[in-house]
Coordinates of C-alpha atoms and ligand atoms in Angstrom, one line a residue:
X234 CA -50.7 46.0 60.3
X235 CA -53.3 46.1 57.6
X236 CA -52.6 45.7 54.0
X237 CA -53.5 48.5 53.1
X238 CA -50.5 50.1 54.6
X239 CA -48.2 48.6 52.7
X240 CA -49.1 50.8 49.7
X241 CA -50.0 48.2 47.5
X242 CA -52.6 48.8 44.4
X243 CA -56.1 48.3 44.6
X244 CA -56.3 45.4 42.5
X245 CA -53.6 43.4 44.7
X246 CA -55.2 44.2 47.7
X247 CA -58.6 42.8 46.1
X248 CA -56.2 39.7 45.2
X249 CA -55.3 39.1 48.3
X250 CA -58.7 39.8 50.0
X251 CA -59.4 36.7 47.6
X252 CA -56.8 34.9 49.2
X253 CA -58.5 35.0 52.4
X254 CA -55.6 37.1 53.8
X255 CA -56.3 39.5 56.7
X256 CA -52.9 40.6 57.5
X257 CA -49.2 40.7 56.0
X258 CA -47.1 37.9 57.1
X259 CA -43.7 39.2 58.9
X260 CA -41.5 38.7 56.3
X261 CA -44.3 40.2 53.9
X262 CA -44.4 43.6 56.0
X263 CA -40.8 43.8 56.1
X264 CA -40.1 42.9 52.3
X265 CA -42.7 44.7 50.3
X266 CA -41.9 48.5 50.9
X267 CA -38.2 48.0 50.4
X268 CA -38.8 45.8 47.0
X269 CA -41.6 48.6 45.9
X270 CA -39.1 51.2 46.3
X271 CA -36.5 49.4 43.8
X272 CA -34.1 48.2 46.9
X273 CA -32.1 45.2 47.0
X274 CA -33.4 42.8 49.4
X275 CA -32.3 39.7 51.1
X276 CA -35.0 37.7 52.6
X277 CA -33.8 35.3 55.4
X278 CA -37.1 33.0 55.0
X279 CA -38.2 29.6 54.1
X280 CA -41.4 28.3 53.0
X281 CA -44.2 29.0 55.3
X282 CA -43.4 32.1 56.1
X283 CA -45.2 33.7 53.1
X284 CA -42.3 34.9 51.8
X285 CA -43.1 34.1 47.9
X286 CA -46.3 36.7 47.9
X287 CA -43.4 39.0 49.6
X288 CA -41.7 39.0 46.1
X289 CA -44.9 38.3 43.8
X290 CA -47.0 41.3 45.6
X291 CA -44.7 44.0 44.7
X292 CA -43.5 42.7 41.6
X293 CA -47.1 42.5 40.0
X294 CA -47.3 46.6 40.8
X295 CA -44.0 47.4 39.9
X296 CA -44.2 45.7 36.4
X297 CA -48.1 47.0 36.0
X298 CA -46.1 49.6 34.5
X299 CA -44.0 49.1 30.7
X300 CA -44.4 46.8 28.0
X301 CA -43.4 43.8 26.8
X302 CA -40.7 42.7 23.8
X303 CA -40.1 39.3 22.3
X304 CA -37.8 37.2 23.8
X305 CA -36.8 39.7 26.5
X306 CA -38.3 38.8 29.9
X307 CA -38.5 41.9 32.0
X308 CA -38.2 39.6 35.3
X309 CA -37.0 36.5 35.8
X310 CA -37.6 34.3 39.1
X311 CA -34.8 31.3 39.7
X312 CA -36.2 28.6 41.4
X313 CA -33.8 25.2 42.1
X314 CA -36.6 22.5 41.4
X315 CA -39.7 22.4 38.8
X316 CA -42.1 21.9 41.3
X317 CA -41.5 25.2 43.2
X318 CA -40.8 27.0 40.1
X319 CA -44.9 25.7 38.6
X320 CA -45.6 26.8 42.7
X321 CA -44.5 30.2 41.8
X322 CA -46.5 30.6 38.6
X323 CA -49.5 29.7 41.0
X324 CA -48.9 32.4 42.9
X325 CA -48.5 34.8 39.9
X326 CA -51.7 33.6 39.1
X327 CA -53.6 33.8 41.9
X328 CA -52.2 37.2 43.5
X329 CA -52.1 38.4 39.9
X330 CA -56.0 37.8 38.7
X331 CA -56.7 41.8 38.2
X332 CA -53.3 42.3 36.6
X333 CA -52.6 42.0 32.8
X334 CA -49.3 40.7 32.7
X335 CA -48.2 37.7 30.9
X336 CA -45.5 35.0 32.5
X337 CA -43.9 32.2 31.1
X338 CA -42.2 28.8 32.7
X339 CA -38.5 27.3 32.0
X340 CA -38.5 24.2 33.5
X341 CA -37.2 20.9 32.3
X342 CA -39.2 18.4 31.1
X343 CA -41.6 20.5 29.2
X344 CA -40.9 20.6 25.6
X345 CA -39.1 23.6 24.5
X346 CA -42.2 24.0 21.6
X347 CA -44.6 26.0 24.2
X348 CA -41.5 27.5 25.6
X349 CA -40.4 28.7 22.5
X350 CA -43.9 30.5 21.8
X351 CA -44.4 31.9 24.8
X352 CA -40.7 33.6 25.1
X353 CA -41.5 34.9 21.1
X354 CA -44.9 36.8 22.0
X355 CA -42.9 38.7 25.1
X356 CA -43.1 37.7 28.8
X357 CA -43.4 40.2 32.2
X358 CA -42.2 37.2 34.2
X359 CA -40.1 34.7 33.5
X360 CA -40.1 31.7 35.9
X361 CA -37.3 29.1 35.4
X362 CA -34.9 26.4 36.6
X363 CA -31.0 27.5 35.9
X364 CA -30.1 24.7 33.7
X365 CA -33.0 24.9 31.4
X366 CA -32.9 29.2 31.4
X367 CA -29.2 28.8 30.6
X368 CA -29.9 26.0 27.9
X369 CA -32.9 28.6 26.1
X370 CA -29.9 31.3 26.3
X371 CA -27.4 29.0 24.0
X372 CA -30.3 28.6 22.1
X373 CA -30.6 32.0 21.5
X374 CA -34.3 32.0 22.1
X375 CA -34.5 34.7 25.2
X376 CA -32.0 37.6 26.2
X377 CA -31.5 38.7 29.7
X378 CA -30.9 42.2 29.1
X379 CA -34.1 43.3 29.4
X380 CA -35.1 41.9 32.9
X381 CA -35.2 44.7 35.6
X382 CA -35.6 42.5 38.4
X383 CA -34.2 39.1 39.5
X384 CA -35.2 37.3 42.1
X385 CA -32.9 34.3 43.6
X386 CA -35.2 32.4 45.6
X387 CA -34.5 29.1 48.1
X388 CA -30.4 30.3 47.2
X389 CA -29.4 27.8 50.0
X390 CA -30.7 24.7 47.9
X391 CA -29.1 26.3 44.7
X392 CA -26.1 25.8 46.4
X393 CA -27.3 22.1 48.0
X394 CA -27.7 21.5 44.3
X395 CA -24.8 22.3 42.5
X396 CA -26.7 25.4 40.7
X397 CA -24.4 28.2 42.1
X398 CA -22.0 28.4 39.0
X399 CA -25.0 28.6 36.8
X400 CA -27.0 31.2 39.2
X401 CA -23.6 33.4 38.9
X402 CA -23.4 32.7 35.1
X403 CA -27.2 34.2 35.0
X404 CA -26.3 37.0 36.8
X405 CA -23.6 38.3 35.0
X406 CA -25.7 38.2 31.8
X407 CA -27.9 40.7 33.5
X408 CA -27.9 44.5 33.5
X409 CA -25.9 45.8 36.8
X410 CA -28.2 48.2 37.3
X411 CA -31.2 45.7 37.8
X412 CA -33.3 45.2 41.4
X413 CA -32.2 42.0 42.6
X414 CA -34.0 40.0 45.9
X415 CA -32.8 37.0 47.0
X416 CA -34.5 34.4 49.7
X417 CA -32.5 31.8 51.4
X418 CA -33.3 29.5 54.3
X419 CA -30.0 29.9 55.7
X420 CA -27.2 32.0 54.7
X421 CA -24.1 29.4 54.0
X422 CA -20.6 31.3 53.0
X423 CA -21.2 30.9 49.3
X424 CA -24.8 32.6 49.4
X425 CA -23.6 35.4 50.8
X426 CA -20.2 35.8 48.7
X427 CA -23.1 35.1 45.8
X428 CA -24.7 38.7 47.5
X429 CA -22.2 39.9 47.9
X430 CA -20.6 40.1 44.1
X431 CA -24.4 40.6 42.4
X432 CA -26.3 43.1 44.9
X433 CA -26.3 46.4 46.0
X434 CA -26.7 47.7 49.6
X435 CA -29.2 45.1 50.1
X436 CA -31.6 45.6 52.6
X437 CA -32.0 42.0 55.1
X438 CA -34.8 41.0 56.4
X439 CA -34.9 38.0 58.4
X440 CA -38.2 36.3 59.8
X441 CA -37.9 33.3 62.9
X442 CA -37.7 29.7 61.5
X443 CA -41.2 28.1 60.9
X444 CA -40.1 25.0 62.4
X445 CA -38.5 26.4 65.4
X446 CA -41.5 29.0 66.7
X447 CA -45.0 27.2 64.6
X448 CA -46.8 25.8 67.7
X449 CA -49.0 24.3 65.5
X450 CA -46.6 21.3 64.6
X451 CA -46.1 18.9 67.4
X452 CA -43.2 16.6 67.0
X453 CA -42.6 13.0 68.0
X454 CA -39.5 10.9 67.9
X455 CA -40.5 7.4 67.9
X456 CA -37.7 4.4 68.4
X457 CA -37.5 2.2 65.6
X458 CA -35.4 -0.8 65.0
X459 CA -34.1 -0.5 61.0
X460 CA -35.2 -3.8 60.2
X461 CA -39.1 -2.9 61.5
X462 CA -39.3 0.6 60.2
X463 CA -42.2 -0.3 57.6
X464 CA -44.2 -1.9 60.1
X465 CA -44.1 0.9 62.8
X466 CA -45.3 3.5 59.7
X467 CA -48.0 0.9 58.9
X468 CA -49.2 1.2 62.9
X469 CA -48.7 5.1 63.2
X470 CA -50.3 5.7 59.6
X471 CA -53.6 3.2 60.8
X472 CA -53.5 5.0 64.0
X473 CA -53.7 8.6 62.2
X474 CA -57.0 7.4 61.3
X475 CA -58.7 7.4 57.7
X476 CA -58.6 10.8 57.4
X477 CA -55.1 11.0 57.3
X478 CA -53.7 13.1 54.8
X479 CA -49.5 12.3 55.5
X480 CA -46.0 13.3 53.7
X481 CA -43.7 10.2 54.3
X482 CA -40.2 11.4 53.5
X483 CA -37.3 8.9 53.0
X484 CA -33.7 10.2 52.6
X485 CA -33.4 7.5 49.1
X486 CA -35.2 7.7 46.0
X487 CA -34.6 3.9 46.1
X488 CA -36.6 3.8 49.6
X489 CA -39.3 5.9 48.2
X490 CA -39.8 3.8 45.4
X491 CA -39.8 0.6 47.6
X492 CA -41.4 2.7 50.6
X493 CA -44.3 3.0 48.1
X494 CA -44.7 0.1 46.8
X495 CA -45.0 -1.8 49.8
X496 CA -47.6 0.7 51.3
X497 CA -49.9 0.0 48.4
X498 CA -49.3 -3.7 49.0
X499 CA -51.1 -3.1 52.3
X500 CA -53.6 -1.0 50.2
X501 CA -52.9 2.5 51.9
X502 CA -53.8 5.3 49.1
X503 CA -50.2 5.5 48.3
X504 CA -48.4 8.0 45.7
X505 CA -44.5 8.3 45.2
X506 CA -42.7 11.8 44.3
X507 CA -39.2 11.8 44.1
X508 CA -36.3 13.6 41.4
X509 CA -35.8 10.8 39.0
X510 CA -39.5 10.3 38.0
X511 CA -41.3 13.1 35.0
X512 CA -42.1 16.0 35.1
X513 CA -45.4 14.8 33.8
X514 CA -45.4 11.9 36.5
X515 CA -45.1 14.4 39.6
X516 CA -47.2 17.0 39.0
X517 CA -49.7 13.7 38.5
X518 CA -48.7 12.5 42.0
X519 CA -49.2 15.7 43.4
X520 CA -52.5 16.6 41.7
X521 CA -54.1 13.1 43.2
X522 CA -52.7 14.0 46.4
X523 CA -53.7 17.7 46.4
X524 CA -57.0 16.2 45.2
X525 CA -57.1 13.7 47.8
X526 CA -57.2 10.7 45.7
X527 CA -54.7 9.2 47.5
X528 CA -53.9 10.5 50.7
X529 CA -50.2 9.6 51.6
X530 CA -47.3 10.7 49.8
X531 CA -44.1 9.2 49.6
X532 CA -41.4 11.9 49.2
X533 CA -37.9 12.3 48.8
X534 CA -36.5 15.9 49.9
X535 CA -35.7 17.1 46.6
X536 CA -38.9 16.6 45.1
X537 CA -40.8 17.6 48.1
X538 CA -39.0 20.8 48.5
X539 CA -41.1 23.6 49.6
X540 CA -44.3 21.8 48.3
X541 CA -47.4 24.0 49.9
X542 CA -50.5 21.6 49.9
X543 CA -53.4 22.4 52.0
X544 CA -54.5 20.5 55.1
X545 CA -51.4 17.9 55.4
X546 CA -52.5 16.6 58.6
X547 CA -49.1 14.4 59.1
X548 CA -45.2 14.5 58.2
X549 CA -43.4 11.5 58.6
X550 CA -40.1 11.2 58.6
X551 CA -39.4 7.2 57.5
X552 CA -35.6 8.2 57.4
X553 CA -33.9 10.7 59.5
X554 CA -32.9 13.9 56.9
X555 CA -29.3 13.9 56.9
X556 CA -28.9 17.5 56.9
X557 CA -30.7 19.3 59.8
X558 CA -32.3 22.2 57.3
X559 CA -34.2 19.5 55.8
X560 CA -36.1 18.6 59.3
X561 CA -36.8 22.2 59.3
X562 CA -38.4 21.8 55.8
X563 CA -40.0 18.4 55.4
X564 CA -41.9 19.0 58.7
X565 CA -43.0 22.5 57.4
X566 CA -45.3 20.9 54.9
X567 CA -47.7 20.1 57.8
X568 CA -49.3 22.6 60.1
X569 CA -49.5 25.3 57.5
X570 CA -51.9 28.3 57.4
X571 CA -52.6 27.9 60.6
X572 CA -53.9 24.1 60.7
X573 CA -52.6 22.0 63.6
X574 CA -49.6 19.4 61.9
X575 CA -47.7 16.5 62.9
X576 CA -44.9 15.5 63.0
X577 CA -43.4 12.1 63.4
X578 CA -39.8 10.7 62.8
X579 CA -38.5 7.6 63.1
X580 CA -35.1 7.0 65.2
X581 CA -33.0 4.0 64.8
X582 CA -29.9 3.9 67.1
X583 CA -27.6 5.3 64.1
X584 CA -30.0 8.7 63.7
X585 CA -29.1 9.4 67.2
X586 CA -26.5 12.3 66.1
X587 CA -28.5 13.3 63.1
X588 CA -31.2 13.9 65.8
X589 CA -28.8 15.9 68.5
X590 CA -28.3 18.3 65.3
X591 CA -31.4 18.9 64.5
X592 CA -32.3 19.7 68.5
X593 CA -29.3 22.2 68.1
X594 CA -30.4 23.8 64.7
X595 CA -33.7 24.0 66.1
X596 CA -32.8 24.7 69.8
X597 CA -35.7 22.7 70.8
X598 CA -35.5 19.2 72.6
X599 CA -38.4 16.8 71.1
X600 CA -40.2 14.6 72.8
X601 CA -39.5 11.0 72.2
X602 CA -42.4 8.1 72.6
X603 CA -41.5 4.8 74.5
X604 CA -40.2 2.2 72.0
X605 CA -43.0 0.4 70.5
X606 CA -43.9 -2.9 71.0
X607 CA -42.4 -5.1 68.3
X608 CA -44.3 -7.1 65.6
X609 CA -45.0 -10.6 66.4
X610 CA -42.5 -12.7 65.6
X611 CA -42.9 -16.1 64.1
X612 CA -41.3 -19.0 64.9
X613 CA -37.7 -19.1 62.3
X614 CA -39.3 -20.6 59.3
X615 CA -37.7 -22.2 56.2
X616 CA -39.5 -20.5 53.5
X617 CA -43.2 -19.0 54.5
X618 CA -45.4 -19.5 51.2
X619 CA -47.1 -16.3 50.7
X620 CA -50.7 -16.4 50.5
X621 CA -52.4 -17.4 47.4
X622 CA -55.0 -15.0 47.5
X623 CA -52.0 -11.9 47.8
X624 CA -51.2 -11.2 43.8
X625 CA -49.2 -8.4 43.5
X626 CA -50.1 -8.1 40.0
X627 CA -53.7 -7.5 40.9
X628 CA -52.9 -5.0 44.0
X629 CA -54.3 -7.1 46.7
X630 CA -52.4 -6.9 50.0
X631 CA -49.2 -9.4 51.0
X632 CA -48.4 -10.0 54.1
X633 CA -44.6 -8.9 54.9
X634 CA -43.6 -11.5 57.2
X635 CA -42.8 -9.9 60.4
X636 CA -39.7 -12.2 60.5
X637 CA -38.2 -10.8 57.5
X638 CA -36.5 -7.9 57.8
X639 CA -37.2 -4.9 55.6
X640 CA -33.9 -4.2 54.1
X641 CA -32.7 -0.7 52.7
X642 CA -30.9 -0.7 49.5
X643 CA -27.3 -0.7 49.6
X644 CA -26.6 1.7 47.5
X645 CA -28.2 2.9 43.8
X646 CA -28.4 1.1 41.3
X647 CA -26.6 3.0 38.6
X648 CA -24.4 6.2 38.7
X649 CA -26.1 9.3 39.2
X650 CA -24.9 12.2 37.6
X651 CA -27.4 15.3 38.5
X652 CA -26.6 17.0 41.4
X653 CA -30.0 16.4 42.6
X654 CA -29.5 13.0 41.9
X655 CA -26.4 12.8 43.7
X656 CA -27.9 14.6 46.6
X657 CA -30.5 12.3 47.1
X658 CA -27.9 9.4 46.9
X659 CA -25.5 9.7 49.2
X660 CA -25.5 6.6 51.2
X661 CA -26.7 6.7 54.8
X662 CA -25.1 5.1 57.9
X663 CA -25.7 1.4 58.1
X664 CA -28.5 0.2 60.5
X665 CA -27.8 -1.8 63.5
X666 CA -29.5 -5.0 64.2
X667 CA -31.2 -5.8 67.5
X668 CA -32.3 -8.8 68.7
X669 CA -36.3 -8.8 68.6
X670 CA -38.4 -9.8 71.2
X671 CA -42.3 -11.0 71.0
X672 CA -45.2 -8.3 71.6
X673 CA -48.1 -6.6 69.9
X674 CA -50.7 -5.1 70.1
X675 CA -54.0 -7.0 68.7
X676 CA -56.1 -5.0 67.5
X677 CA -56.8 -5.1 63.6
X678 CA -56.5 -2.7 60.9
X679 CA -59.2 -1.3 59.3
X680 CA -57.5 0.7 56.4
X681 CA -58.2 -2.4 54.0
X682 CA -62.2 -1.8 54.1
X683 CA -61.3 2.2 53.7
X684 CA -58.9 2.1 50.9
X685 CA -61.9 -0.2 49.0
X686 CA -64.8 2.5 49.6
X687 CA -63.1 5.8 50.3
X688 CA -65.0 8.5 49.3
X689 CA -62.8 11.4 47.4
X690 CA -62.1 14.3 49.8
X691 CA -61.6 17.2 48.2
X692 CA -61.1 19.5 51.1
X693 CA -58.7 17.7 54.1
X694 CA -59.7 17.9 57.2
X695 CA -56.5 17.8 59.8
X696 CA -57.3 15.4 62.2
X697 CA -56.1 14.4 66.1
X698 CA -52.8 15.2 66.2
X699 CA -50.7 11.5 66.5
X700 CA -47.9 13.2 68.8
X701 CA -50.8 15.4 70.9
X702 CA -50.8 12.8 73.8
X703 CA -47.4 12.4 73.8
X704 CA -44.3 14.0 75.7
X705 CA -41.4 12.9 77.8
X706 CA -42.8 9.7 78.5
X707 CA -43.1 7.5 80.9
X708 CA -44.3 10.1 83.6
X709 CA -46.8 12.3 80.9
X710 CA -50.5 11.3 81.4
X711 CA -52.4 9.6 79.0
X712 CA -49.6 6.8 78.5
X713 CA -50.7 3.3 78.7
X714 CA -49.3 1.3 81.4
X715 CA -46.0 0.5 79.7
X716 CA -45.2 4.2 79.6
X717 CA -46.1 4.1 75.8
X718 CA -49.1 6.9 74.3
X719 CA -51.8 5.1 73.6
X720 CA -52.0 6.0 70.0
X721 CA -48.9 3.9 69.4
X722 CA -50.4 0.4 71.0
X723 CA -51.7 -0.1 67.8
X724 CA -51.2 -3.5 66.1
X725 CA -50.3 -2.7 62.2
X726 CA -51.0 -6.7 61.1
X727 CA -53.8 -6.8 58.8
X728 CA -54.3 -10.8 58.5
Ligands
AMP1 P1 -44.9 30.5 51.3 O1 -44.0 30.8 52.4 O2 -44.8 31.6 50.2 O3 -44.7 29.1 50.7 O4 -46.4 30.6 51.7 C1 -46.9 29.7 52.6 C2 -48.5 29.7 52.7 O5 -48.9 30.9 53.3 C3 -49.1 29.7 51.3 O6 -50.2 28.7 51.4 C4 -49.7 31.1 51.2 O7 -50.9 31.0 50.4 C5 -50.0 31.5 52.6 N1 -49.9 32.9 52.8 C6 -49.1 33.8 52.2 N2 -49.3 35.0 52.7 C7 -50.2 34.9 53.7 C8 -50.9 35.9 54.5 N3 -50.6 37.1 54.5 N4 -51.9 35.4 55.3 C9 -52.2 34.1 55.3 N5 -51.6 33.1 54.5 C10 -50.7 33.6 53.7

């Protein structure tokens, strides 16, 4: 279907022949008559699906219409994290270039000075968090009663969040008689009781999980002992090539902090997003990494949520999500628009039931490489003296011996409060120990001599797909003799 079925104005459908779209996405075909026609809609739809232009398309036309008065938003978009909220503006942006409307974002961490001034003048579309919209309300500095549609997007994380009670405080400072649309990944009991107290005969639309049906994304599982998890990312991040362009997501902000560091210590292009850090600092992290100045990004699932960069050749999971949704999303930042993805996760023995519920979520068994060789293993040592040459200070590599084991924190440092913080904190399963034996691969790393030259890539190229030569090994071809793909008999030590 064309979109010019979808009765959409002229200057949308020369917005989204900007776009480079040819065709309506599913959940865009479904969604936009019903929305332009004032109906309530649910969307059953995550990220990748296109289902934010499914909202932002029809909006634009219907609010092409009216006028604006201070401090009364006549939309309002609720988004559970900053960074899909600013996403959101981009779309407005983009899909909204021929419009004249004006928009305006909530979000914490950006002074309430601009905020202030933009609310005053009058906004078509208000864009916020829940906290921050409800903390402007006290304030007295916007009114609700004005907004004719509402728009409850990524519902299932408002709840993962704690941001139900404040979504249903919102909505009952709203008119009744407003158009409201609201997208969730899944539909847990207290989304839908939230549907059904604040909507109206919606209509529900409900598109096929990215994760389940994108062929695009080919998914590994790859044995890991806990105590060698850094080194096997080392190897499969070298072995992705220096194109790479990779999402590592850890389940800690703690491991993503440390996850991070240590990368750079083996001077990969290394960034670190994750909910305790800035606004400021993220959208930082995220620029370079859109911008290719660094080209791996460690990630906690908060922080990451719904992220949509361009050309993300790899996903790897250093940490098994604990919650299977979050599989479905932290491997939907790869393969995108069309672009081949991978995939990659690493399994200690303790993920083992974490993985049998994603398989079930996603009714989809996935394959699982040969256990990697492990490091080499040095004689027990007293106290190895690192290097003189490795300073930290100065960013030059150090070695981590491949006798000490990398340990995960314990547990955080200091009490969390936030629901995202708490979210991100809850302590995993302990890993196991195994004994380790001696072998490894020998071939050297080259990473070192491309992190000192690297050229800035602005537009990312996906490359070979890590997880293409592999599936249920050892009778797949292209293994190597040991049953292992031959993408993963790759030595990570860089001496
Ligand atoms: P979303 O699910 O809204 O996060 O969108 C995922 C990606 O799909 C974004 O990069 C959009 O720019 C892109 N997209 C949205 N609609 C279409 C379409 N009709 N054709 C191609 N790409 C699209």
């Amino acid at each position: 279907m064309p979109f010019e079925d979808l009765h959409l104005s002229d200057a949308l459908l020369k917005a989204v022949a900007d776009a480079g779209y040819t065709e309506p996405s599913a959940i865009q075909a479904a969604a936009i008559p019903s929305v332009l026609m004032g109906k309530d809609l649910i969307g059953v739809a995550q990220t990748g699906t296109g289902k934010t232009a499914s909202f932002v398309l029809p909006m634009l036309d219907v609010l092409a219409e009216g006028r604006t008065r201070a401090r009364m938003p006549r939309s309002l978009i609720l988004e559970p994290t900053r960074e899909l909220a600013a996403q959101v503006a981009e779309n407005f942006e983009k899909y909204g270039r021929y419009h004249k409307l004006s928009m305006a974002l909530l979000i914490g961490g950006v002074s309430f000075g601009d905020q202030d001034k933009a609310l005053e003048k009058g906004v078509d579309v208000l864009i916020a968090t829940p906290g921050r919209l409800l903390d402007q309300h006290q304030r007295g500095k916007v009114l609700l009663s004005g907004v004719d549609i509402l728009v409850i997007d990524e519902a299932d994380r408002m709840l993962d969040m704690g941001f139900i009670p404040d979504v249903e405080r919102i909505c009952a400072l709203l008119r009744p008689e407003r158009q409201t649309l609201l997208f969730s990944a899944t539909m847990p009991a207290p989304v839908k009781k939230l549907a059904d107290r604040f909507m109206q005969n919606p209509k529900v639309v409900e598109v096929a999980r990215p994760a389940s049906t994108n062929k695009d994304i080919t998914q590994l599982l790859v044995p890991a002992d806990p105590h060698h998890k850094r080194d096997i990312l080392r190897r499969l991040l070298h072995e992705a090539g220096d194109s790479v362009s990779a999402i590592v997501f850890c389940n800690r902000k703690t491991t993503v902090r440390d996850l991070a560091a240590s990368l750079k210590r083996h001077r990969f292009r290394a960034g670190q997003i994750h909910g305790d850090m800035e606004q400021a600092d993220r959208i930082r992290e995220l620029e370079r990494f859109r911008d290719g100045d660094i080209d791996i990004l460690v990630a906690s699932d908060v922080a990451a949520r719904g992220l949509d960069v361009k050309g993300v050749s790899h996903v790897f999971n250093f940490d098994v999500p604990w919650h299977p949704d979050d599989y479905v999303h932290r491997i939907g930042r790869t393969g995108r628009a069309g672009q081949k993805g991978s995939a990659v996760t690493l399994v200690t023995p303790d993920d083992e039931e974490a993985i049998a519920n994603i398989e079930k979520l996603t009714s989809q068994k996935i394959s699982r490489a040969a256990p990697l060789p492990e490091p080499v293993r040095e004689p027990a040592h007293p106290r190895r003296k690192r290097p003189e040459t490795h300073n930290e200070t100065h960013n030059e590599p150090h070695i981590e011996p491949h006798n000490e084991p990398h340990r995960e924190p314990g547990s955080e440092s200091r009490q969390e409060s936030r629901p995202e913080a708490r979210q991100e904190s809850a302590a995993p399963s302990a890993a196991a120990r195994r004994p380790t034996t001696s072998r490894a691969g020998a071939q050297a790393g080259t990473r070192a001599a491309a992190a000192s030259g690297k050229p800035k890539t602005g537009q990312r190229q996906p490359l070979r797909s890590a997880a293409t030569e592999t599936t249920d090994p050892p009778s797949a071809p292209g293994f190597g003799p040991e049953g292992i793909p031959a993408f993963l008999l790759v030595s990570a030590s860089r001496r």
